[in-house]
Structures are given as C-alpha cells and as structure tokens.
Amino acid sequence: MRITVIGTGYVGLPTGVGFAELGNDVICLDVDENKIKTLQSGKLTIFEDGLEELFVKNTKNGKIKFSTSFSESIPDADLILIAVGTPPHPITKEADMRYIKAAAAELAHHLKGYTVVAVKSTVPVNTGNMVENIIRRENPNADCDVISLPEFLREGFAIHDFFNPDRIIVGANTERARNVIAELYAPFKDKSTILYVSRQSSETIKYASNAFLAMKIQYINEMADFCETSGADIYEVAKGMGLDSRIGAKFLVPGPGYGGFCFPKDTNAMAYMGKFNGVDLSLIETTIKGNERRKINMAKRILDMVEDIKNPTIAVLGSAFKGGTDDCRESPALQIIEIMLAHEVNIKLYDPEAMPNTKAILKDMVTYTNSAYEAISGADVLAVLTDWDEFKSLDLLKIKQLMKRPQIADFRNIFDCKKAKDLGFEIKSLGRKL
Ligand code: NAD
C-alpha cells in the first residue's frame, strides 16, 4: 500500500517506519523543513528504542521517504495518515485544531483517485465531520473517505507498541474504507483485536482511555500518600489491588505526577468538551487539579530537605517526562525544577537523552552535567525525577562519597531504602515503609 503520513513527530515517524517495515511504500511529510532535511540526511529527530535500526534499513531500501511537498506526496497515496499535533489552546485548554485544519485543506487539493484519509492525531469528537467538510469545500470532486484511527502507542515503546498493539480502533462509516484498513492491518489480525466503530465513538475512545489512565495514576499517587501515613507499603497494596482482573496490575506505580504530551492535554481537552456539552466530568477535573498539586508537593518535599542551607545545591536526575524518551513536554521533572528555582537553589541536572530538549526549555537556569555522578557531586540533596534504567544501577556508596550531604528524594522509588538508610542517607521515597 502507498501511505503518506502527515506530521513526522513522536507518532508520525515511528508509525511511518513501522508501516515501511511491513512492506508498504511510505512518505513522511512535514512542514518543518529542518526536520525533513535531518531525516533525509539519515539522522533521526527523536529518540525511541528500536527506531534507529528500522529507520536505517527502510531508508536504505527506499521503503520510506521524507518530503515537505504535498503535491509530491499526496496524489499517489492510497492512505493518508494525519498525525499532526493537537496541542492545548493556551486559554481554553481545548485541543487546538489549527494544524489539523491546515493539513486537511492542503491535502484536499492534491487528492487523486480513491483515498482513505485517516485522522491519527488525538482529536475532539466530530473532527472527522470537520475534516470531511474541509476536504469537500476545498475539492468538491475528491473521492475519499475520512476515518478515525486513533493512536495508542506509548512514548519510549513506540516501536514495540506499533508491532504489538493491544487493540486497533477504527472509526469508519463506509465498507470501502474498512476494507482498506483491514488490508493495512492484515499482519496484525491474529494477534490484536481490530474494533470497527463509528467515527464519533472512535474519537471518544481515545480521550476516554487517556483520561481513565491519568485518573489511575492520580489514584495510586493518592494511595501512596496514604501509605506514608499509615505504615502500609504501596507496592504491596498495588500488587494486591492489581490481582483483581477488574482493576488490572498496570499503571499502579507511584510517581511525581503524570506528564508528557498526551495525558495533561487530553484530560484538559476532555474536561473542556464536558463543559461545552454541559456534562459533569468532575472526576477528570479532580484528577487534573490533583496532578498539579502533586508537583508542587514534590518540589516542597525536596526543598524541605535543604531549608536550613543558604543557596543549596540540588542534583536532579532526569528531565524527560519518563524514562525511554527524550520528550520533555509537560514533564513533571521540569515543572518541579521550575517550582524549586523560585526558591534560590542551584540545580545540577543530568538526563541520558533529554538534554537538548531540556536546554531549549530551561536555557541557563540550571547547570547541565555529562553524567549522573557529575550532577550528584557536591550536592546537598539528590532528587530522582525520571525513571531511567541507568539510574537504577547507580552505586549508593559512591553517591554518598560525592555528596555534601547524604540526602535523597527518590520520587521514582529506584533505590533500596533500607540499604540507603544503613549507609547513613536520609531518604524520602513514595508510599514505602522507610
Ligand atoms: P509532534 O509535535 O511530535 O509532531 C507533530 C508534527 O506535525 C510536527 O513535526 C509538525 O511540524 C507537523 N505538522 C504540523 N502541522 C503540519 C501540517 N499542516 N502539515 C504537515 N506537518 C505538520 O506531535 P506527536 O507527539 O507526534 O503527536 C501527534 C498527535 O498524536 C497528537 O494529536 C497527539 O495527541 C497524538 N498522540 C501522541 C502520542 C505520543 O505519545 N506522543 C500518542 C498517541 C497519540
């Protein structure tokens, strides 16, 4: 199949590479000329585990190409995947649809022959109707079906999730479009459920799923707080809860709050849709508020450990919103850092992959280091804010020798608390017996 992916970001690039690996002819199209030039020169623009190998293979054998030209990329496509951003509107926090609208209007002029236009971006309910109307307005003769094909990949596992999807949701109103999608996902038909629903249901499934997962994280974070006051251990509690198949074991890990490009914006967008439609979505609104409070609370817990020191130095490990990605968008780590910076502290920071993205946001507000131990050296407190595997193998004894004061705020629960205490550390962690 000839596929054009519009938007070559954290979703579009792994998706394009994945479909090329399955034997399709893929063009990844983006308006960002620098991004396309970088990709054309054989370099990746994002970090994703397993992406590089497939990217190199499929660019070399010509199965995937990169372009900024709609006129070159659209006419021959059997399927167009729209994967542009839908960031939060700065004031209302609803999904900002300007990139979707621009992509729909531009692609409409170049459609040739029957084409399926699939919206992969996370979009409000009834966006399919809007895209269809834009295409009809711009090109009344276009022969196309607009469908909803939401993306569920997890950053850091994008390639794994592409080849092992839990489910494929297809919101398509015509048989013709469903047949194209059935052919596209034929390699997955024995290992994944393909669910055909209406376009509106498909669009809603994406938001309803992300809002539910965000609530689950906020819930386990609240339970972790409760464990700290009750003597229970959050891991024992989560294990006991997760054995109930109605609850499920995943997403029951406490942390410094959810972040990333999806959960914060999708919960806000869903809350906005509820308000707009006159529906009470107070569970989601409470989740959003709780998650905001959590980051302030995390910053305060760290600051409390250095309140007696003038201009203390805080070593921060991790700025990506989670391990396995260089994505810092809405990262709890960065938000916690920004809150702490208002309190006259020095911050030494290290992240294995996210330093370029972090520098673009924090500029010269912190000191950047080249390793975890360099960040830790001379610090009054060590704060672990991202769950990189690399941090789990750090040597506590060496950390103690490097630090000015043996204090750890372990908000990813990577260290053995007993071992740390035996070595003389003061350690704060989440929801565990100390
Ligand atoms: P991104 O910002 O990484 O990438 C979007 C790309 O679209 C950018 O490269 C941008 O230049 C390009 N673009 C914008 N307007 C364009 C246009 N008119 N024509 C061509 N290209 C254009 O965003 P992302 O993280 O890949 O997310 C894309 C969508 O997928 C969003 O709706 C997001 O909510 C959804 N989603 C993201 C994830 C995730 O983990 N990041 C997971 C599931 C769904």
mmCIF file of C-alpha atoms and ligand atoms in Angstrom, residues 6-13 29-32 35 46 70 82-87 98-100 102-104 106 120-123 150-155 206 210 261-262 265-266 321 327 329, ligand 1:
data_model
loop_
_atom_site.group_PDB
_atom_site.id
_atom_site.type_symbol
_atom_site.label_atom_id
_atom_site.label_comp_id
_atom_site.label_asym_id
_atom_site.label_seq_id
_atom_site.Cartn_x
_atom_site.Cartn_y
_atom_site.Cartn_z
ATOM 1 C CA ILE A 6 1.351 13.934 7.513
ATOM 2 C CA GLY A 7 3.282 15.088 10.601
ATOM 3 C CA THR A 8 6.603 13.414 11.340
ATOM 4 C CA GLY A 9 6.817 13.666 15.126
ATOM 5 C CA TYR A 10 6.681 11.208 18.024
ATOM 6 C CA VAL A 11 3.698 9.445 16.415
ATOM 7 C CA GLY A 12 4.215 10.019 12.691
ATOM 8 C CA LEU A 13 7.833 8.895 12.470
ATOM 9 C CA LEU A 29 5.505 14.596 5.113
ATOM 10 C CA ASP A 30 6.116 17.555 7.393
ATOM 11 C CA VAL A 31 6.041 21.352 7.144
ATOM 12 C CA ASP A 32 9.181 21.549 9.297
ATOM 13 C CA LYS A 35 13.165 18.064 10.454
ATOM 14 C CA ILE A 46 13.635 11.796 18.102
ATOM 15 C CA PHE A 70 2.094 17.960 -0.555
ATOM 16 C CA ILE A 82 -2.837 12.688 9.631
ATOM 17 C CA ALA A 83 -0.532 12.734 12.680
ATOM 18 C CA VAL A 84 -0.029 16.459 13.290
ATOM 19 C CA GLY A 85 -0.069 17.959 16.778
ATOM 20 C CA THR A 86 -3.242 18.935 18.629
ATOM 21 C CA PRO A 87 -1.719 20.986 21.463
ATOM 22 C CA ARG A 98 -5.276 24.649 13.516
ATOM 23 C CA TYR A 99 -2.729 22.044 12.340
ATOM 24 C CA ILE A 100 -5.453 19.500 11.518
ATOM 25 C CA ALA A 102 -4.323 23.271 7.671
ATOM 26 C CA ALA A 103 -3.325 19.704 6.781
ATOM 27 C CA ALA A 104 -6.873 18.832 5.629
ATOM 28 C CA GLU A 106 -3.774 21.438 1.876
ATOM 29 C CA LYS A 120 -4.402 9.514 13.823
ATOM 30 C CA SER A 121 -3.992 12.646 15.919
ATOM 31 C CA THR A 122 -5.994 12.803 19.142
ATOM 32 C CA VAL A 123 -8.965 14.954 18.216
ATOM 33 C CA PRO A 150 -6.535 6.869 16.981
ATOM 34 C CA GLU A 151 -3.013 6.106 18.116
ATOM 35 C CA PHE A 152 -2.343 4.362 21.424
ATOM 36 C CA LEU A 153 1.460 3.975 21.361
ATOM 37 C CA ARG A 154 3.458 4.780 24.456
ATOM 38 C CA GLU A 155 6.493 7.013 24.004
ATOM 39 C CA LYS A 206 -9.034 7.787 22.694
ATOM 40 C CA ASN A 210 -6.282 8.582 28.344
ATOM 41 C CA PHE A 261 2.363 15.386 25.538
ATOM 42 C CA CYS A 262 -0.797 13.300 25.983
ATOM 43 C CA LYS A 265 -3.557 17.923 27.282
ATOM 44 C CA ASP A 266 -6.067 15.118 26.754
ATOM 45 C CA PHE A 321 8.643 13.045 31.373
ATOM 46 C CA ASP A 327 10.364 14.134 25.272
ATOM 47 C CA ARG A 329 6.738 18.215 27.038
HETATM 48 P P1 NAD B 1 4.688 16.179 17.387
HETATM 49 O O1 NAD B 1 4.579 17.601 17.790
HETATM 50 O O2 NAD B 1 5.861 15.375 17.825
HETATM 51 O O3 NAD B 1 4.613 16.060 15.792
HETATM 52 C C1 NAD B 1 3.673 16.753 15.018
HETATM 53 C C2 NAD B 1 4.333 17.084 13.686
HETATM 54 O O4 NAD B 1 3.340 17.620 12.807
HETATM 55 C C3 NAD B 1 5.428 18.159 13.772
HETATM 56 O O5 NAD B 1 6.620 17.646 13.202
HETATM 57 C C4 NAD B 1 4.887 19.321 12.939
HETATM 58 O O6 NAD B 1 5.884 20.031 12.248
HETATM 59 C C5 NAD B 1 3.961 18.593 11.994
HETATM 60 N N1 NAD B 1 2.930 19.428 11.377
HETATM 61 C C6 NAD B 1 2.177 20.397 11.950
HETATM 62 N N2 NAD B 1 1.323 20.902 11.034
HETATM 63 C C7 NAD B 1 1.539 20.245 9.877
HETATM 64 C C8 NAD B 1 0.962 20.312 8.593
HETATM 65 N N3 NAD B 1 -0.050 21.147 8.317
HETATM 66 N N4 NAD B 1 1.429 19.505 7.625
HETATM 67 C C9 NAD B 1 2.452 18.636 7.883
HETATM 68 N N5 NAD B 1 3.026 18.519 9.103
HETATM 69 C C10 NAD B 1 2.583 19.310 10.080
HETATM 70 O O7 NAD B 1 3.326 15.503 17.883
HETATM 71 P P2 NAD B 1 3.127 13.966 18.317
HETATM 72 O O8 NAD B 1 3.596 13.737 19.694
HETATM 73 O O9 NAD B 1 3.627 13.089 17.224
HETATM 74 O O10 NAD B 1 1.520 13.898 18.372
HETATM 75 C C11 NAD B 1 0.755 13.942 17.183
HETATM 76 C C12 NAD B 1 -0.687 13.602 17.535
HETATM 77 O O11 NAD B 1 -0.758 12.251 18.008
HETATM 78 C C13 NAD B 1 -1.286 14.468 18.638
HETATM 79 O O12 NAD B 1 -2.654 14.672 18.382
HETATM 80 C C14 NAD B 1 -1.121 13.621 19.877
HETATM 81 O O13 NAD B 1 -2.068 13.906 20.863
HETATM 82 C C15 NAD B 1 -1.360 12.226 19.306
HETATM 83 N N6 NAD B 1 -0.723 11.158 20.076
HETATM 84 C C16 NAD B 1 0.539 11.313 20.576
HETATM 85 C C17 NAD B 1 1.137 10.284 21.273
HETATM 86 C C18 NAD B 1 2.517 10.437 21.863
HETATM 87 O O14 NAD B 1 2.917 9.565 22.621
HETATM 88 N N7 NAD B 1 3.255 11.484 21.529
HETATM 89 C C19 NAD B 1 0.468 9.062 21.454
HETATM 90 C C20 NAD B 1 -0.798 8.916 20.902
HETATM 91 C C21 NAD B 1 -1.379 9.977 20.212
#
